[in-house]
CSV table of C-alpha atoms in Angstrom, one decimal:
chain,number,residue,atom,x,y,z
A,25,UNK,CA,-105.9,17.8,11.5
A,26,UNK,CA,-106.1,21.2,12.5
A,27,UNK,CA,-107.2,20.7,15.6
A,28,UNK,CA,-104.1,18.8,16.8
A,29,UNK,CA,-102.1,21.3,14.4
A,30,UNK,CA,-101.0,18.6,12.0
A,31,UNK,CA,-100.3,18.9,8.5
A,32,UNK,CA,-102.4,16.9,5.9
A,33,UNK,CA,-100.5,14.2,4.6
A,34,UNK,CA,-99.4,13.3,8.2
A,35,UNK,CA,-103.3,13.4,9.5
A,36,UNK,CA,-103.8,10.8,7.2
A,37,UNK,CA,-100.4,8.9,8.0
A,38,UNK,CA,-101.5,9.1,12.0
A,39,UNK,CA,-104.6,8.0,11.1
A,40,UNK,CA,-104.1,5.2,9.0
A,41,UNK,CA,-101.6,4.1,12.2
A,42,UNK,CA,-104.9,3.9,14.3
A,43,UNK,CA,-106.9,1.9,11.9
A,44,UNK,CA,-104.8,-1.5,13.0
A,45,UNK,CA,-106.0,-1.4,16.0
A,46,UNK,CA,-109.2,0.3,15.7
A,47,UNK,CA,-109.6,-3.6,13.1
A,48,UNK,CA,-107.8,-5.5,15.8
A,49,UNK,CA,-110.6,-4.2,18.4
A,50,UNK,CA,-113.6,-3.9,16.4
A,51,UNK,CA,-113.2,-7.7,14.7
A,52,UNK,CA,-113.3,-8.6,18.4
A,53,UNK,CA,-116.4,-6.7,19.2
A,54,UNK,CA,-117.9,-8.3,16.2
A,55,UNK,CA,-115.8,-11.5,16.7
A,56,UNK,CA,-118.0,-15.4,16.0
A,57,UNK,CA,-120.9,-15.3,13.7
A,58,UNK,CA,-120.1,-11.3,12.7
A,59,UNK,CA,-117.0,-12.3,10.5
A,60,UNK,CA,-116.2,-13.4,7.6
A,61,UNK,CA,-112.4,-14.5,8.0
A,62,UNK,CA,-111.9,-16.1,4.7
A,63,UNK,CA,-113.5,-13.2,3.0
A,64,UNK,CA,-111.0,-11.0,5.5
A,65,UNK,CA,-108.2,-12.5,3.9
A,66,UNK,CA,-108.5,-12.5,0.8
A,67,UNK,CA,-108.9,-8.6,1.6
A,68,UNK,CA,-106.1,-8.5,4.0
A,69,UNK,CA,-103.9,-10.0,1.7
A,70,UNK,CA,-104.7,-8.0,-1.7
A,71,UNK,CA,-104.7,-5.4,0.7
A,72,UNK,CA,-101.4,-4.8,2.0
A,73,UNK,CA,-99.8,-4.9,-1.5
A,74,UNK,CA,-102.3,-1.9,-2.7
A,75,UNK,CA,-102.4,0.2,0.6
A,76,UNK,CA,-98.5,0.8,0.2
A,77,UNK,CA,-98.9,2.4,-3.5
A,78,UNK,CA,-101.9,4.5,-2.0
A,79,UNK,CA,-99.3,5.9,1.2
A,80,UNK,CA,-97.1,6.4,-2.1
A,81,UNK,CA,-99.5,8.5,-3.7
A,82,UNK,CA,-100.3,10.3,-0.8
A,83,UNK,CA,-96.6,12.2,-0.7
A,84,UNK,CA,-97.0,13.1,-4.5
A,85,UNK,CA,-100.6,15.7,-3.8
A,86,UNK,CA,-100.7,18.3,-2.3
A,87,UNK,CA,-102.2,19.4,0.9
A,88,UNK,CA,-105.6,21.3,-0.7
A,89,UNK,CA,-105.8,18.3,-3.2
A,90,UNK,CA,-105.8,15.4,-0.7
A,91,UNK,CA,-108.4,17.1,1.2
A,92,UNK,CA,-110.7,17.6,-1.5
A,93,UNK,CA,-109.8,14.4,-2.9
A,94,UNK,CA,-110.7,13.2,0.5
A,95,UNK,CA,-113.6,15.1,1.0
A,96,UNK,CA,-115.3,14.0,-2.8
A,97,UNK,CA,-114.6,10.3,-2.1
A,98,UNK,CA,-116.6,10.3,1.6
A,99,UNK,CA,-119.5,12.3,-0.8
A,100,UNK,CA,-119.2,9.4,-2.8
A,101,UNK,CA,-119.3,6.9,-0.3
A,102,UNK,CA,-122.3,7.9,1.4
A,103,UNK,CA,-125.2,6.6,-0.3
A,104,UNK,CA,-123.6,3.6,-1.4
A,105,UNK,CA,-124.8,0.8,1.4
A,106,UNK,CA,-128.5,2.2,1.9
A,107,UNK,CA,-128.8,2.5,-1.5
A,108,UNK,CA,-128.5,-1.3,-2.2
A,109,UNK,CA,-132.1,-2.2,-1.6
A,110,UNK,CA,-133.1,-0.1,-4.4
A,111,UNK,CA,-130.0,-1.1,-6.6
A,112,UNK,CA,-130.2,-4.7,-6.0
A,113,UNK,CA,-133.7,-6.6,-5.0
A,114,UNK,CA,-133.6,-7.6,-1.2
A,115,UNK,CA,-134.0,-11.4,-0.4
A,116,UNK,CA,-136.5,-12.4,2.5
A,117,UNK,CA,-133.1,-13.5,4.6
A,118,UNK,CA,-131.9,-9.5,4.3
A,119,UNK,CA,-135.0,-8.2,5.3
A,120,UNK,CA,-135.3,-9.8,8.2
A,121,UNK,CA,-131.7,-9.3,9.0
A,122,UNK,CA,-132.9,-5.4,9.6
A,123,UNK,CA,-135.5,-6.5,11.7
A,124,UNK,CA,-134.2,-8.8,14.4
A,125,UNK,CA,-130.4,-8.6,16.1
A,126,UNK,CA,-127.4,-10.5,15.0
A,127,UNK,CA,-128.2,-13.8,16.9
A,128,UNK,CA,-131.6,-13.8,15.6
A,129,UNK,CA,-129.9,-13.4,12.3
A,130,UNK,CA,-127.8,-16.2,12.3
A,131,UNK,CA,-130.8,-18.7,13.7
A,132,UNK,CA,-133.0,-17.5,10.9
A,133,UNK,CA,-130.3,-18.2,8.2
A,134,UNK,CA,-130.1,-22.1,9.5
A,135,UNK,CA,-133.3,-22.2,9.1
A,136,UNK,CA,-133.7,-21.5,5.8
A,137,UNK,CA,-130.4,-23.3,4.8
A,138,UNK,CA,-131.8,-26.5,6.2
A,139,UNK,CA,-135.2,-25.8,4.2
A,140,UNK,CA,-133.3,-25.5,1.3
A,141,UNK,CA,-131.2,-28.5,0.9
A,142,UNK,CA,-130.5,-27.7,-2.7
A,143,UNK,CA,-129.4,-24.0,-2.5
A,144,UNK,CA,-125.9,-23.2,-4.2
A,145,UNK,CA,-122.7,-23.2,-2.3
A,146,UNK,CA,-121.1,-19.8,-2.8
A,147,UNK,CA,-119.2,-19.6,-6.3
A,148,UNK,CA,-115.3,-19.6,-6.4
A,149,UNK,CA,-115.3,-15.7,-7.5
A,150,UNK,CA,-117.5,-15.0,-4.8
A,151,UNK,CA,-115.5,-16.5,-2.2
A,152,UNK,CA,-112.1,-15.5,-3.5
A,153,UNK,CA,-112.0,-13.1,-6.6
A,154,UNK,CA,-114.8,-10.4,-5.3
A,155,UNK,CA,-112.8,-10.2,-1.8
A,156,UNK,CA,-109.9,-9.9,-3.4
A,157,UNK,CA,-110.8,-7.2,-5.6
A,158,UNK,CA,-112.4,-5.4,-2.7
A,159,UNK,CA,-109.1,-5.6,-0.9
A,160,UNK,CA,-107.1,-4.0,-4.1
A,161,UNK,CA,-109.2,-1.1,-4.1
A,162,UNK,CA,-109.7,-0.7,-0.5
A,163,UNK,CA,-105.5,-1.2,0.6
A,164,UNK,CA,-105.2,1.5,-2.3
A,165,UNK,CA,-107.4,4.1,-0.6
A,166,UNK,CA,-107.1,3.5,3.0
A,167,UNK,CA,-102.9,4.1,2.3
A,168,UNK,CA,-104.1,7.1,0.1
A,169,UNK,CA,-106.5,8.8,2.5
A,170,UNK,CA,-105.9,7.2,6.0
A,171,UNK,CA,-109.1,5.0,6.6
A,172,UNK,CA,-110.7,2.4,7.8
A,173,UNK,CA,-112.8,-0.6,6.1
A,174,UNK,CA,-115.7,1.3,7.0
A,175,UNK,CA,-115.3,4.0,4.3
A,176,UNK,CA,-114.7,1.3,1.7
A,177,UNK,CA,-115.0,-2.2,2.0
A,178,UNK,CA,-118.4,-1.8,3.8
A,179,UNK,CA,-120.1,-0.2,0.6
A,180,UNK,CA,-118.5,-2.9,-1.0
A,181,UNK,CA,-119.5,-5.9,0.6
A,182,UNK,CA,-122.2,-4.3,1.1
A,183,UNK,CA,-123.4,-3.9,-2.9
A,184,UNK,CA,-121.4,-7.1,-4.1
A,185,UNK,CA,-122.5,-9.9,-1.6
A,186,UNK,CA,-124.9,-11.0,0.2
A,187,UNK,CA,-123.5,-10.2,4.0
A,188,UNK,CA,-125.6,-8.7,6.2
A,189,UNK,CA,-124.6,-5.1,7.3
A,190,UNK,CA,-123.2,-6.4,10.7
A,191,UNK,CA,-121.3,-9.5,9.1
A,192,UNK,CA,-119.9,-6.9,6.3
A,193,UNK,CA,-118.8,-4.1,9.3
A,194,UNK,CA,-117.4,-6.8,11.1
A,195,UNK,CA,-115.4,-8.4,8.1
A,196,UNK,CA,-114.1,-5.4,7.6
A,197,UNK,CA,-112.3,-4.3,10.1
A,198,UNK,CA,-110.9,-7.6,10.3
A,199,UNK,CA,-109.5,-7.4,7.3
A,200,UNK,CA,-108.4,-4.2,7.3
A,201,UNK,CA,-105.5,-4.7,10.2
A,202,UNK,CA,-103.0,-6.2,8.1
A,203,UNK,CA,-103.3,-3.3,5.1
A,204,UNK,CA,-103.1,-0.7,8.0
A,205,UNK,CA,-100.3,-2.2,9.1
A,206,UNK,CA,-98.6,-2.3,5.8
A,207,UNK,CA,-99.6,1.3,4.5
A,208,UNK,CA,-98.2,3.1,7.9
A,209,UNK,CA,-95.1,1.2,7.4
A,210,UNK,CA,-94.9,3.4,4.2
A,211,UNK,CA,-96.2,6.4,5.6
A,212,UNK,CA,-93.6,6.2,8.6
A,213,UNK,CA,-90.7,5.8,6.1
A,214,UNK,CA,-92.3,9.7,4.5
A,215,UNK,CA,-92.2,11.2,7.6
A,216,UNK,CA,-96.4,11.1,7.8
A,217,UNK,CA,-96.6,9.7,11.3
A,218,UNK,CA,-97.0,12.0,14.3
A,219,UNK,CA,-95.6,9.5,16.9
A,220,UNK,CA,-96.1,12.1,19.7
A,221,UNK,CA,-99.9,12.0,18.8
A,222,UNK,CA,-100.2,7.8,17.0
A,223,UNK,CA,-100.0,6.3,20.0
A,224,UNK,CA,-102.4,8.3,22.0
A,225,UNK,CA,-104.9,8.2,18.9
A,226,UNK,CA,-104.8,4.2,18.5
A,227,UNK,CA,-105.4,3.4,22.3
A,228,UNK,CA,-108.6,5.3,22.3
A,229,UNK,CA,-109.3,4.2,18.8
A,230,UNK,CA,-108.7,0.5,20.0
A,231,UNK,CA,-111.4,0.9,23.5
A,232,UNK,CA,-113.9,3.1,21.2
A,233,UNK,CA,-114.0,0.3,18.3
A,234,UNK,CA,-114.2,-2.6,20.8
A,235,UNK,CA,-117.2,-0.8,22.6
A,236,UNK,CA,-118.6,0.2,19.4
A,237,UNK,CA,-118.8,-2.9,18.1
A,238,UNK,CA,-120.4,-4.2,21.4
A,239,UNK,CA,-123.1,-1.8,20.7
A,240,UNK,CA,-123.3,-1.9,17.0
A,241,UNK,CA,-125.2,-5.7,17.1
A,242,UNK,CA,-127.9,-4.3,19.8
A,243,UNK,CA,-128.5,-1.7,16.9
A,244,UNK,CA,-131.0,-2.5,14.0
A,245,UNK,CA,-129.3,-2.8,10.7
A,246,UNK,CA,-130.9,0.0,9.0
A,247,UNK,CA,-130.1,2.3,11.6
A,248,UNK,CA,-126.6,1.5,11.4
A,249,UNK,CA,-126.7,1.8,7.7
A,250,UNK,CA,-128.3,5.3,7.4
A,251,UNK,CA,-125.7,6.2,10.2
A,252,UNK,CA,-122.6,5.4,8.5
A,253,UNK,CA,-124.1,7.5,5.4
A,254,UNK,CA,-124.8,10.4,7.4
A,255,UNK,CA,-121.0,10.1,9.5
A,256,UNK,CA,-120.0,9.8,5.9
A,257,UNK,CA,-121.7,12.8,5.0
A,258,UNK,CA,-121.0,15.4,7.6
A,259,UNK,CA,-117.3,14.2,7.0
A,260,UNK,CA,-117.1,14.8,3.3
A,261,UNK,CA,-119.1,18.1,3.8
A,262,UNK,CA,-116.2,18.7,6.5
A,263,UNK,CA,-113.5,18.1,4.4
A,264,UNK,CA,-114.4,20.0,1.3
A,265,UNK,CA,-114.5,23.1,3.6
């Protein structure tokens, strides 16, 4: 924010503004076999109701708080999707999902569905009530802090189901649109928009994220994972200073 010389609470309003399209963009770069779009709605929709008490929220700290608030919760974030394989034991289908691009991906996992003519159907909670949950908390702190579904629903789909990381990046942001949409609304309303900067701010947002996610699937997986940690990292560490 300083760099641009805007306040705080109207970083993260401008911000948030760019999400929609930075979603809009990257679920195209990802688009096909890369997203989830019932999962993305189920988010989208728990989403928008939470992401407008987090913009609400985000009038009632203070400048030095919301940082630091900001700053602990990217801290937080970090670890959280390479962490999985040692939280939660990795099936043969996600290791090879690190090994071999998003295509290759997908072919393996018809292969082992059709070897497996018995294997489970996903449950009703883990179609709807996980997703759904994820979008609560996620609508909450992307209005509260400005983000994307990178910061948060990434971790979590990628600790509470069994996407691959490129499925789970591309879900999010997907699902994220909607949510942004509805927490800038709020944030516009406060005065925490900076329309001579938004609009400047989503277009490059929206070529950057539909590039990105281009590039993302020639990437392996655990690259991308151990990157999004470290961004997450250097971030927080920024944040807290």
């Amino acid at each position: 924010p300083h760099i641009i010389g805007l306040s705080q609470h109207a970083a993260h309003g401008t911000s948030l503004f760019a999400v929609a399209t930075t979603g809009i963009a990257g679920a195209l770069g990802y688009s096909g076999q890369n997203v989830d779009y019932e999962a993305a709605l189920s988010i989208a929709l728990c989403g928008m109701v939470s992401a407008r008490a987090g913009a609400l929220a985000t009038s009632k700290m203070s400048e030095v708080a919301l940082r630091r608030a900001l700053g602990v919760f990217m801290l937080s974030v970090a670890p959280l999707v390479p962490a999985k394989q040692y939280l939660i034991p990795t099936t043969t289908t996600e290791k090879s999902a690190a090994a071999v691009s998003d295509d290759e991906n997908e072919q393996a996992k018809t292969r082992t569905s059709a070897s497996s003519p018995h294997k489970e159907e996903r449950t009703w909670m883990q179609r709807y009530v996980i997703p759904a949950g994820i979008g609560s908390g996620s609508g909450f702190l992307a209005g509260l802090f400005g983000v994307g579904g990178g910061a948060v629903v990434v971790p979590a789909l990628s600790l509470f189901t069994e996407m691959s990381h490129y499925k789970a990046l591309g879900t999010s942001l997907c699902a994220m649109v909607l949510p942004a949409m509805a927490g800038t609304a709020t944030h516009f309303s406060k005065g925490n928009v900076a329309m001579n900067v938004a609009p400047f701010l989503a277009s490059g947002a929206f070529v950057g994220a539909y590039f990105g996610g281009k590039l993302a699937r020639t990437i392996q997986e655990d690259r991308l994972k151990y990157g999004f940690s470290a961004l997450m990292l250097v971030l927080g560490l920024r944040a807290l200073k």
